[in-house]
Amino acid sequence: MTKPRLQRLMGVGVATALIACVATAALVCAWQLRVYTQREEALAQFGHFSTSIELMGATSSERGQSVLAMTLQGDDERLLGELAATRSRMEILWSELLAVTEEERERSPILQDDVDAFRKILADGRARVDDLLSLPPEKRPPAEVERSIRTIYAAANQARTLRDDLGEILIGLTPDLTPFMTAAMAASDLREYAGRIRSLVAIRLNAGGTPSTAAAAEFASMLALTDLLQQQIEHYATPFIADPVIDRAMTAVTFGYFAGARAYAETVFVAPVVDPAISVESFNRRYSPAVRTTEALRDAILEVARDRLASERDRSLRFAVASLLAAVIGTVVGVTSLVVFDRGVFRPLLQARARMARILAGDLDAAAGRISAPFREMTDLERDIEKLRRQQIELKRLEDEREVMARELRRLATTDPLTGLMNRRAFETEVAGLFAEPAAWGAGLGIVMIDIDHFKSINDRFGHAVGDAVLREFGRFLLRAAPTGSRVARFGGEEFVLALADMARDELYARIEGLRLRLAGTVLLDEPSLSVTASFGVHWVPAGRRLDWDAFHRVADAHLYQAKRNGRNRVAWSA
């Protein structure tokens, strides 16, 4: 009588454990299938994003081909044929982008408006180019050539907007792709600005004479943007992506483009008299191959991102299949145990169920125990549970890593990457907090604007690497020498800012004058032995006064420029 009852109890126990096992496997399988579906959707959206980047690159290529067609003289048929081929590729990409983004455009009127704007701007630019190409080369006014090129600039800007729209959708699906997308966007922008540098030099060679102040400023802006994008790509590619293919492509850009072609473009653009031997064609022949290294970098980043996303998708499918198989195996083992064994199977199942419950309860330290059953199937079941536990551990590890990355991104958003100081955005947030509590200033509040004297001459004489080193050492000097409690930030370029609360007016001015003298006597860089001076603009108000940051900053900035006008290396403040 006892045995049937025990068998019934055993059946209830085995059935309970079996249900728990199957339910867990089903939950894991359903979750992994959901992840698989998300990754599949993200891969499709990644294709849309990649197409938008290709469209932006093709727009840049069309601009470059248009520049050649409008400025070169000689083989017009060949140039027109190459321009037509470039436009044909553009149309293919455009049609492809329209086809794959139809659903997104139906859901997003903004995206549809951006698509319409791109088509209109591109058509306007092409019409301008075609009007000029219908004229003989000698009758194409340089000013009209430049206006036509700038219309294509606008088309490239609109293509960037489309890219960013699709990028936001993709980030919403897969936030973990953020480093890849940031690097890919930066590489895409680097390709665009490298092309604009080529266009600006072509405009210069075509127009002759000396570059205007506006043209020189625009050219300098393009150089600064490419430098910034290079740093941004290196920042994301090295610590967050770490792929040898991308590293090699980045090295090719550094040496092939920045150290070679871009330096050559700077020489040609700023030369007071353009060498007659340097033509648009000869310049393009030397410059364009290096631009293609930026395209290779962009494509490498996209390819690695696509491969990793596909790998994660496939891994999710494998996990789902493994979970399903575990459920099937558990069922077979359970049925067999009910028919053949009692204690030899029942006890291990109870042990496995207890461990599964611990795992489901969040106890991921529930390691596998010794299996007493004589059947390999029970060992397999325990192994599958251990696999599930390891998967959960891995998922938790990934969540922890994502949190660390999020904290790092938040830190980067408020920190100047070159000097490690607060950036302008973080500083203004700090100052806003001070302004919100004017009674907490103590003796008063002072803002000090600081500008390194003749910094451009340092870059021109020693190069940008030394200039960057000077900025870093200057930031460290301020952190060491500024009065205790100061808030120190890099405001932009070679301009820095201090905020000092609880300090009387005369004490503030004395401290800043002492800071200026100490800087003048400090060697910032041992090799080369280099010292700098700086100009200081100081504005102070007593405690309790409610202030507007923009007005406060304008006064301090005006004093800074007064110090520079008065000969630099001095402190200027309100009388």
XYZ file of C-alpha atoms in Angstrom:
575
model
C 0.000 0.000 0.000
C 2.856 2.281 0.738
C 4.550 1.864 -2.622
C 1.690 3.082 -4.803
C 1.297 6.092 -2.598
C 5.019 6.775 -2.794
C 4.861 6.376 -6.542
C 1.996 8.834 -6.673
C 3.976 11.239 -4.526
C 6.996 10.619 -6.725
C 4.904 11.279 -9.813
C 3.643 14.555 -8.331
C 7.178 15.565 -7.402
C 8.664 14.645 -10.770
C 5.821 16.339 -12.596
C 6.313 19.492 -10.540
C 10.041 19.559 -11.241
C 9.411 18.812 -14.905
C 6.917 21.652 -15.204
C 9.345 24.036 -13.557
C 12.129 22.930 -15.912
C 10.005 23.235 -19.035
C 8.576 26.565 -17.923
C 12.021 27.975 -17.309
C 13.286 26.718 -20.649
C 10.200 28.150 -22.325
C 10.753 31.537 -20.686
C 14.397 31.564 -21.725
C 13.478 30.415 -25.222
C 10.761 33.059 -25.549
C 13.135 35.740 -24.290
C 15.901 34.714 -26.668
C 13.466 34.570 -29.587
C 12.350 38.062 -28.674
C 15.998 39.168 -28.627
C 16.505 37.411 -31.976
C 13.520 39.272 -33.458
C 14.827 42.578 -32.126
C 18.290 41.909 -33.573
C 16.771 40.928 -36.904
C 14.786 44.165 -36.974
C 17.889 46.084 -35.911
C 19.894 44.501 -38.758
C 17.274 45.640 -41.242
C 17.299 49.133 -39.734
C 21.103 49.056 -39.761
C 20.898 48.480 -43.503
C 18.759 51.622 -43.816
C 21.260 53.563 -41.726
C 24.191 52.264 -43.819
C 22.404 53.233 -47.014
C 21.901 56.765 -45.682
C 25.635 56.973 -44.928
C 26.418 55.750 -48.447
C 24.017 58.374 -49.801
C 25.834 61.079 -47.861
C 29.175 59.829 -49.207
C 27.783 59.697 -52.744
C 26.588 63.290 -52.369
C 30.130 64.285 -51.440
C 31.460 62.348 -54.445
C 29.025 64.113 -56.753
C 30.132 67.465 -55.366
C 33.763 66.572 -56.003
C 32.984 65.392 -59.544
C 30.984 68.592 -60.152
C 33.947 70.674 -59.011
C 36.226 68.906 -61.477
C 33.742 69.227 -64.314
C 33.304 72.979 -63.699
C 36.970 73.870 -63.111
C 39.068 71.562 -65.302
C 39.659 72.365 -68.920
C 40.278 69.797 -71.621
C 38.507 66.452 -71.792
C 34.966 67.737 -71.191
C 33.298 64.574 -72.517
C 35.205 62.388 -70.069
C 34.418 64.698 -67.141
C 30.747 64.904 -68.050
C 30.623 61.131 -68.412
C 32.155 60.646 -64.964
C 29.702 63.155 -63.475
C 26.792 61.329 -65.105
C 28.046 58.006 -63.710
C 28.313 59.519 -60.226
C 24.780 60.878 -60.454
C 23.517 57.505 -61.659
C 24.988 55.842 -58.564
C 23.353 58.555 -56.457
C 19.967 57.796 -57.994
C 20.365 54.075 -57.311
C 21.175 54.746 -53.665
C 18.342 57.254 -53.419
C 15.813 54.801 -54.866
C 17.054 52.102 -52.512
C 16.740 54.414 -49.495
C 13.192 55.425 -50.483
C 12.216 51.769 -50.864
C 13.585 50.558 -47.521
C 12.374 53.544 -45.467
C 8.794 53.603 -46.711
C 7.350 52.421 -43.391
C 9.509 54.809 -41.361
C 8.441 57.751 -43.519
C 4.780 56.818 -43.078
C 5.239 56.860 -39.305
C 7.424 59.986 -39.216
C 6.325 63.151 -41.066
C 9.649 64.735 -40.046
C 11.580 62.019 -41.883
C 9.367 62.479 -44.926
C 9.952 66.241 -44.856
C 13.705 65.659 -44.675
C 13.525 63.294 -47.657
C 11.600 65.879 -49.689
C 14.009 68.639 -48.682
C 17.017 66.569 -49.775
C 15.534 65.915 -53.198
C 14.693 69.612 -53.688
C 18.107 70.880 -52.558
C 19.943 68.300 -54.678
C 17.859 69.150 -57.747
C 18.589 72.855 -57.272
C 22.320 72.181 -56.948
C 22.378 70.008 -60.043
C 20.507 72.650 -62.026
C 23.111 75.260 -61.063
C 25.944 72.932 -62.020
C 24.334 72.038 -65.346
C 23.775 75.715 -66.179
C 27.491 76.401 -65.688
C 28.549 73.300 -67.595
C 26.529 74.502 -70.578
C 28.932 77.479 -70.810
C 32.492 77.364 -72.163
C 35.070 76.990 -69.348
C 36.382 80.532 -69.772
C 32.851 81.960 -69.273
C 32.139 80.219 -65.966
C 32.407 82.918 -63.250
C 34.325 81.611 -60.211
C 31.697 83.111 -57.910
C 28.948 81.105 -59.656
C 31.084 77.972 -59.475
C 31.443 78.497 -55.723
C 27.694 79.079 -55.278
C 26.943 75.863 -57.145
C 29.342 73.913 -54.962
C 27.807 75.352 -51.802
C 24.358 74.236 -52.938
C 25.696 70.675 -53.027
C 27.094 71.381 -49.519
C 23.492 71.982 -48.455
C 22.449 68.677 -50.035
C 25.167 66.873 -48.072
C 23.953 68.592 -44.874
C 20.425 67.381 -45.595
C 21.749 63.866 -46.247
C 23.389 64.063 -42.818
C 20.012 64.975 -41.317
C 18.464 61.896 -42.954
C 21.305 59.783 -41.596
C 20.787 61.150 -38.088
C 17.016 60.521 -38.286
C 17.581 56.859 -39.160
C 20.352 56.634 -36.566
C 17.957 57.708 -33.799
C 15.571 54.912 -34.810
C 18.420 52.385 -34.750
C 19.712 53.539 -31.343
C 16.187 53.112 -29.986
C 16.284 49.459 -31.096
C 19.873 48.670 -30.015
C 21.405 51.169 -27.560
C 24.495 48.933 -27.293
C 25.398 49.918 -30.866
C 25.923 53.528 -29.768
C 29.775 53.421 -29.873
C 29.722 51.925 -33.376
C 27.194 54.425 -34.650
C 29.009 57.344 -33.075
C 32.253 56.248 -34.721
C 30.519 55.572 -38.071
C 28.822 58.979 -38.058
C 32.102 60.659 -37.196
C 33.873 58.788 -40.026
C 31.072 59.766 -42.408
C 31.412 63.413 -41.359
C 35.197 63.155 -41.708
C 34.727 62.002 -45.301
C 32.371 64.937 -45.921
C 34.675 67.582 -44.449
C 37.700 66.105 -46.228
C 35.715 66.543 -49.449
C 34.854 70.115 -48.514
C 38.519 70.870 -47.974
C 39.149 69.585 -51.495
C 36.353 71.805 -52.849
C 37.662 74.890 -51.019
C 41.137 74.368 -52.479
C 39.642 73.861 -55.950
C 37.655 77.090 -55.570
C 40.855 78.851 -54.516
C 42.824 77.518 -57.494
C 39.995 78.306 -59.880
C 39.529 81.883 -58.624
C 43.255 82.674 -58.176
C 44.505 85.522 -56.021
C 44.652 85.454 -52.224
C 41.954 83.726 -50.131
C 39.464 86.102 -48.569
C 39.196 86.375 -44.807
C 35.909 84.474 -44.887
C 37.380 81.718 -47.076
C 40.419 81.386 -44.802
C 38.162 81.179 -41.747
C 36.016 78.523 -43.380
C 39.095 76.527 -44.368
C 40.445 76.730 -40.807
C 37.056 75.601 -39.517
C 37.173 72.551 -41.792
C 40.656 71.679 -40.507
C 39.503 71.989 -36.900
C 36.447 69.836 -37.562
C 38.501 67.060 -39.155
C 40.871 67.126 -36.168
C 37.938 66.880 -33.770
C 36.367 64.018 -35.732
C 39.674 62.137 -35.797
C 39.860 62.387 -31.987
C 36.243 61.313 -31.637
C 36.745 58.229 -33.817
C 39.910 57.254 -31.953
C 38.103 57.725 -28.636
C 35.258 55.351 -29.553
C 37.110 52.919 -31.837
C 39.960 52.100 -29.435
C 38.276 51.483 -26.034
C 34.731 50.484 -27.053
C 35.156 48.647 -30.384
C 38.771 47.380 -30.325
C 38.877 45.729 -33.729
C 42.137 45.258 -35.701
C 40.451 46.002 -39.037
C 39.269 49.379 -37.760
C 42.656 50.042 -36.153
C 44.416 49.483 -39.491
C 41.922 51.706 -41.312
C 42.414 54.411 -38.673
C 46.189 54.210 -39.101
C 45.788 54.611 -42.869
C 43.690 57.745 -42.310
C 46.185 59.201 -39.847
C 49.211 58.777 -42.067
C 47.633 58.764 -45.521
C 45.221 61.625 -45.089
C 46.138 63.814 -42.103
C 49.919 63.591 -42.372
C 49.965 63.628 -46.174
C 47.063 64.905 -48.236
C 45.568 67.316 -45.735
C 48.947 68.897 -44.996
C 49.424 69.332 -48.741
C 45.984 70.974 -49.021
C 46.904 73.418 -46.236
C 50.083 74.352 -48.076
C 48.280 74.967 -51.357
C 45.434 76.940 -49.783
C 47.436 79.336 -47.643
C 50.232 80.000 -50.162
C 50.258 83.766 -50.933
C 50.794 83.017 -54.629
C 49.522 79.796 -56.118
C 52.220 77.880 -58.020
C 51.286 77.892 -61.742
C 52.326 74.265 -61.847
C 49.604 73.394 -59.313
C 46.258 72.982 -61.043
C 42.909 71.661 -59.883
C 43.650 68.420 -61.726
C 47.120 67.906 -60.218
C 45.837 68.765 -56.747
C 42.903 66.362 -57.105
C 45.197 63.616 -58.386
C 47.265 63.815 -55.191
C 44.489 64.560 -52.697
C 41.622 62.264 -53.742
C 43.307 58.872 -53.094
C 43.895 59.880 -49.474
C 40.211 60.861 -49.086
C 39.354 57.293 -49.984
C 41.078 56.150 -46.777
C 38.315 57.941 -44.835
C 35.736 56.032 -46.882
C 37.551 52.780 -46.099
C 37.483 53.638 -42.384
C 33.773 54.422 -42.521
C 33.032 51.156 -44.353
C 35.202 49.150 -41.940
C 33.292 50.484 -38.930
C 29.955 49.686 -40.566
C 31.110 46.191 -41.542
C 32.353 45.335 -38.054
C 29.152 46.694 -36.495
C 27.022 44.668 -38.917
C 29.011 41.480 -38.209
C 28.718 41.905 -34.449
C 25.000 42.579 -34.639
C 24.514 39.478 -36.826
C 26.631 37.446 -34.400
C 24.465 38.542 -31.462
C 21.337 37.692 -33.445
C 22.642 34.211 -34.251
C 23.724 33.651 -30.669
C 20.205 34.498 -29.469
C 18.782 31.934 -31.859
C 21.253 29.327 -30.632
C 20.272 30.084 -27.041
C 16.595 29.704 -27.907
C 17.212 26.359 -29.594
C 19.348 25.205 -26.661
C 16.566 26.129 -24.231
C 14.008 24.286 -26.329
C 16.224 21.229 -26.477
C 16.676 21.381 -22.714
C 12.913 21.336 -22.299
C 12.561 18.343 -24.603
C 15.324 16.445 -22.844
C 13.791 17.208 -19.466
C 10.435 15.877 -20.622
C 11.925 12.640 -21.923
C 13.901 12.134 -18.753
C 10.853 12.809 -16.604
C 8.611 10.341 -18.447
C 11.302 7.684 -18.416
C 11.922 8.181 -14.714
C 8.218 7.743 -13.910
C 8.160 4.418 -15.749
C 11.502 2.865 -14.773
C 13.000 4.519 -11.710
C 11.839 5.952 -8.446
C 14.547 6.999 -6.078
C 17.356 6.750 -8.623
C 15.781 9.513 -10.714
C 13.395 11.251 -8.359
C 16.003 12.436 -5.902
C 18.305 14.046 -8.542
C 15.312 15.753 -10.084
C 14.376 17.224 -6.737
C 17.936 18.447 -6.356
C 17.916 19.935 -9.855
C 14.595 21.616 -9.221
C 15.864 23.135 -6.001
C 18.894 24.542 -7.846
C 16.679 25.863 -10.626
C 14.521 27.611 -8.063
C 17.604 29.242 -6.590
C 18.666 30.425 -10.033
C 15.194 31.793 -10.762
C 15.282 33.540 -7.397
C 18.496 35.291 -8.438
C 21.035 33.100 -6.655
C 23.510 32.751 -9.535
C 26.120 31.188 -7.222
C 24.121 27.962 -7.190
C 26.878 25.781 -8.650
C 26.258 22.236 -9.887
C 26.307 19.500 -7.253
C 27.345 15.856 -7.467
C 24.893 13.765 -9.510
C 23.980 10.464 -7.786
C 21.726 9.106 -10.565
C 23.164 6.333 -12.737
C 21.711 7.822 -15.894
C 23.593 10.196 -18.207
C 20.350 12.030 -18.995
C 20.241 13.386 -15.462
C 23.783 14.621 -15.836
C 22.789 16.313 -19.084
C 19.878 18.018 -17.355
C 22.137 19.354 -14.636
C 24.572 20.529 -17.300
C 21.787 22.360 -19.090
C 20.771 24.055 -15.859
C 24.374 25.088 -15.372
C 24.391 26.464 -18.929
C 21.276 28.467 -18.085
C 22.945 29.758 -14.929
C 26.014 30.813 -16.893
C 23.808 32.540 -19.452
C 22.111 34.469 -16.686
C 25.524 35.360 -15.242
C 26.630 36.535 -18.678
C 23.470 38.600 -19.115
C 24.041 40.190 -15.720
C 27.669 40.891 -16.651
C 26.531 42.558 -19.875
C 24.046 44.677 -17.942
C 26.799 45.741 -15.544
C 29.105 46.598 -18.465
C 26.352 48.625 -20.121
C 25.860 50.569 -16.887
C 29.620 51.251 -16.691
C 29.558 52.439 -20.304
C 26.587 54.698 -19.597
C 28.418 56.251 -16.641
C 31.490 56.759 -18.808
C 29.429 58.406 -21.548
C 27.888 60.739 -18.974
C 31.379 61.622 -17.771
C 32.566 62.268 -21.315
C 29.586 64.549 -21.937
C 30.783 66.889 -19.173
C 34.559 66.598 -19.614
C 36.898 68.181 -22.125
C 38.639 65.165 -23.742
C 41.978 66.948 -24.253
C 42.579 68.536 -20.835
C 40.329 66.472 -18.572
C 38.738 69.679 -17.216
C 35.046 70.455 -17.191
C 33.783 71.418 -20.616
C 31.744 74.540 -21.267
C 28.424 72.740 -20.888
C 29.326 71.315 -17.464
C 30.778 74.642 -16.306
C 27.655 76.585 -17.239
C 25.594 74.010 -15.323
C 27.842 74.581 -12.274
C 27.512 78.348 -12.600
C 23.748 78.060 -12.932
C 23.748 76.341 -9.545
C 25.795 79.191 -8.052
C 23.517 81.819 -9.533
C 20.483 80.038 -8.076
C 21.801 80.658 -4.521
C 23.418 84.127 -4.457
C 23.317 84.198 -0.650
C 25.774 81.289 -0.534
C 28.599 83.174 -2.252
C 30.144 84.391 0.987
C 32.172 87.541 0.253
C 31.266 87.551 -3.435
C 31.432 85.724 -6.745
C 34.083 86.153 -9.432
C 34.348 84.845 -12.993
C 37.779 84.887 -14.676
C 38.101 84.423 -18.461
C 41.613 83.323 -19.516
C 43.110 83.210 -23.007
C 46.599 81.845 -23.800
C 48.575 84.559 -25.565
C 49.726 83.941 -29.160
C 48.548 80.337 -29.100
C 48.208 80.194 -32.872
C 51.929 80.916 -33.230
C 52.653 77.845 -31.062
C 50.617 75.662 -33.410
C 52.218 77.255 -36.461
C 55.761 76.917 -35.097
C 55.697 73.572 -33.309
C 52.630 71.847 -34.752
C 49.248 70.867 -33.347
C 50.665 68.037 -31.231
C 52.735 70.527 -29.207
C 49.752 72.898 -29.152
C 47.593 70.137 -27.655
C 50.329 69.400 -25.090
C 50.407 73.103 -24.124
C 46.626 73.079 -23.598
C 46.864 69.967 -21.402
C 49.712 71.366 -19.293
C 47.990 74.737 -19.022
C 44.866 72.982 -17.691
C 46.989 71.110 -15.120
C 48.689 74.381 -14.149
C 45.301 76.002 -13.507
C 44.172 73.066 -11.360
C 47.351 73.336 -9.272
C 47.645 77.110 -9.057
C 44.012 78.285 -8.933
C 42.692 79.238 -5.462
C 41.147 76.447 -3.417
C 37.475 75.916 -4.241
C 37.781 77.280 -7.768
C 35.797 75.711 -10.570
C 38.080 75.307 -13.573
C 36.934 74.577 -17.161
C 38.087 74.738 -20.724
C 35.702 77.144 -22.415
C 36.819 76.435 -25.987
C 40.028 76.510 -28.055
C 42.760 78.161 -25.972
C 40.215 79.888 -23.697
C 39.691 78.759 -20.085
C 37.450 79.993 -17.265
C 37.487 80.056 -13.456
C 34.594 80.606 -11.058
C 35.474 81.622 -7.476
C 32.920 82.038 -4.703
C 33.358 83.407 -1.191
C 36.198 85.773 -2.096
C 36.443 89.544 -1.626
C 37.117 91.757 -4.615
C 40.643 92.844 -3.688
C 41.653 89.331 -2.683
C 40.334 87.959 -5.997
C 42.292 90.461 -8.069
C 45.456 89.831 -6.036
C 45.105 86.059 -6.457
C 44.612 86.329 -10.228
C 47.551 88.726 -10.607
C 49.681 86.250 -8.664
C 48.423 83.465 -10.913
C 49.436 85.459 -14.001
C 52.953 86.093 -12.638
C 53.378 82.456 -11.645
C 52.340 81.322 -15.135
C 54.824 83.681 -16.811
C 57.639 82.100 -14.805
C 56.586 78.475 -15.376
C 57.996 76.196 -18.073
C 54.966 74.243 -19.266
C 56.854 71.899 -21.583
C 60.416 70.746 -21.013
C 60.829 69.596 -24.621
C 60.723 72.013 -26.319
C 61.433 74.379 -23.425
C 58.260 76.395 -23.696
C 56.608 78.990 -21.498
C 53.407 80.877 -22.194
C 51.633 83.922 -20.873
C 47.915 84.551 -20.713
C 45.453 87.405 -20.615
C 42.835 87.499 -17.829
C 39.423 89.166 -17.765
C 37.871 89.397 -14.273
C 34.332 90.280 -13.214
C 33.270 90.271 -9.533
C 29.996 91.003 -7.749
C 29.178 90.983 -4.051
C 27.024 88.258 -2.496
C 23.228 88.427 -2.675
C 22.840 89.906 -6.148
C 20.760 87.959 -8.632
C 22.546 87.658 -11.961
C 22.121 86.437 -15.503
C 24.980 84.188 -16.670
C 25.094 85.580 -20.214
C 25.374 89.159 -18.926
C 27.985 88.142 -16.349
C 30.010 86.281 -18.967
C 29.881 89.186 -21.425
C 31.425 91.522 -18.869
C 34.247 89.092 -18.013
C 34.816 88.410 -21.704
C 34.946 92.133 -22.453
C 37.635 92.542 -19.791
C 39.543 89.652 -21.371
C 39.575 91.357 -24.733
C 40.566 94.614 -23.021
C 43.585 92.797 -21.546
C 44.499 91.476 -24.984
C 44.133 94.898 -26.571
C 46.303 96.426 -23.880
C 49.215 94.199 -24.846
C 48.331 90.737 -23.398
C 49.940 89.089 -20.342
C 47.875 91.210 -18.009
C 44.706 91.216 -15.900
C 41.786 93.500 -16.734
C 38.811 94.161 -14.462
C 36.191 96.734 -13.616
C 37.582 99.890 -12.007
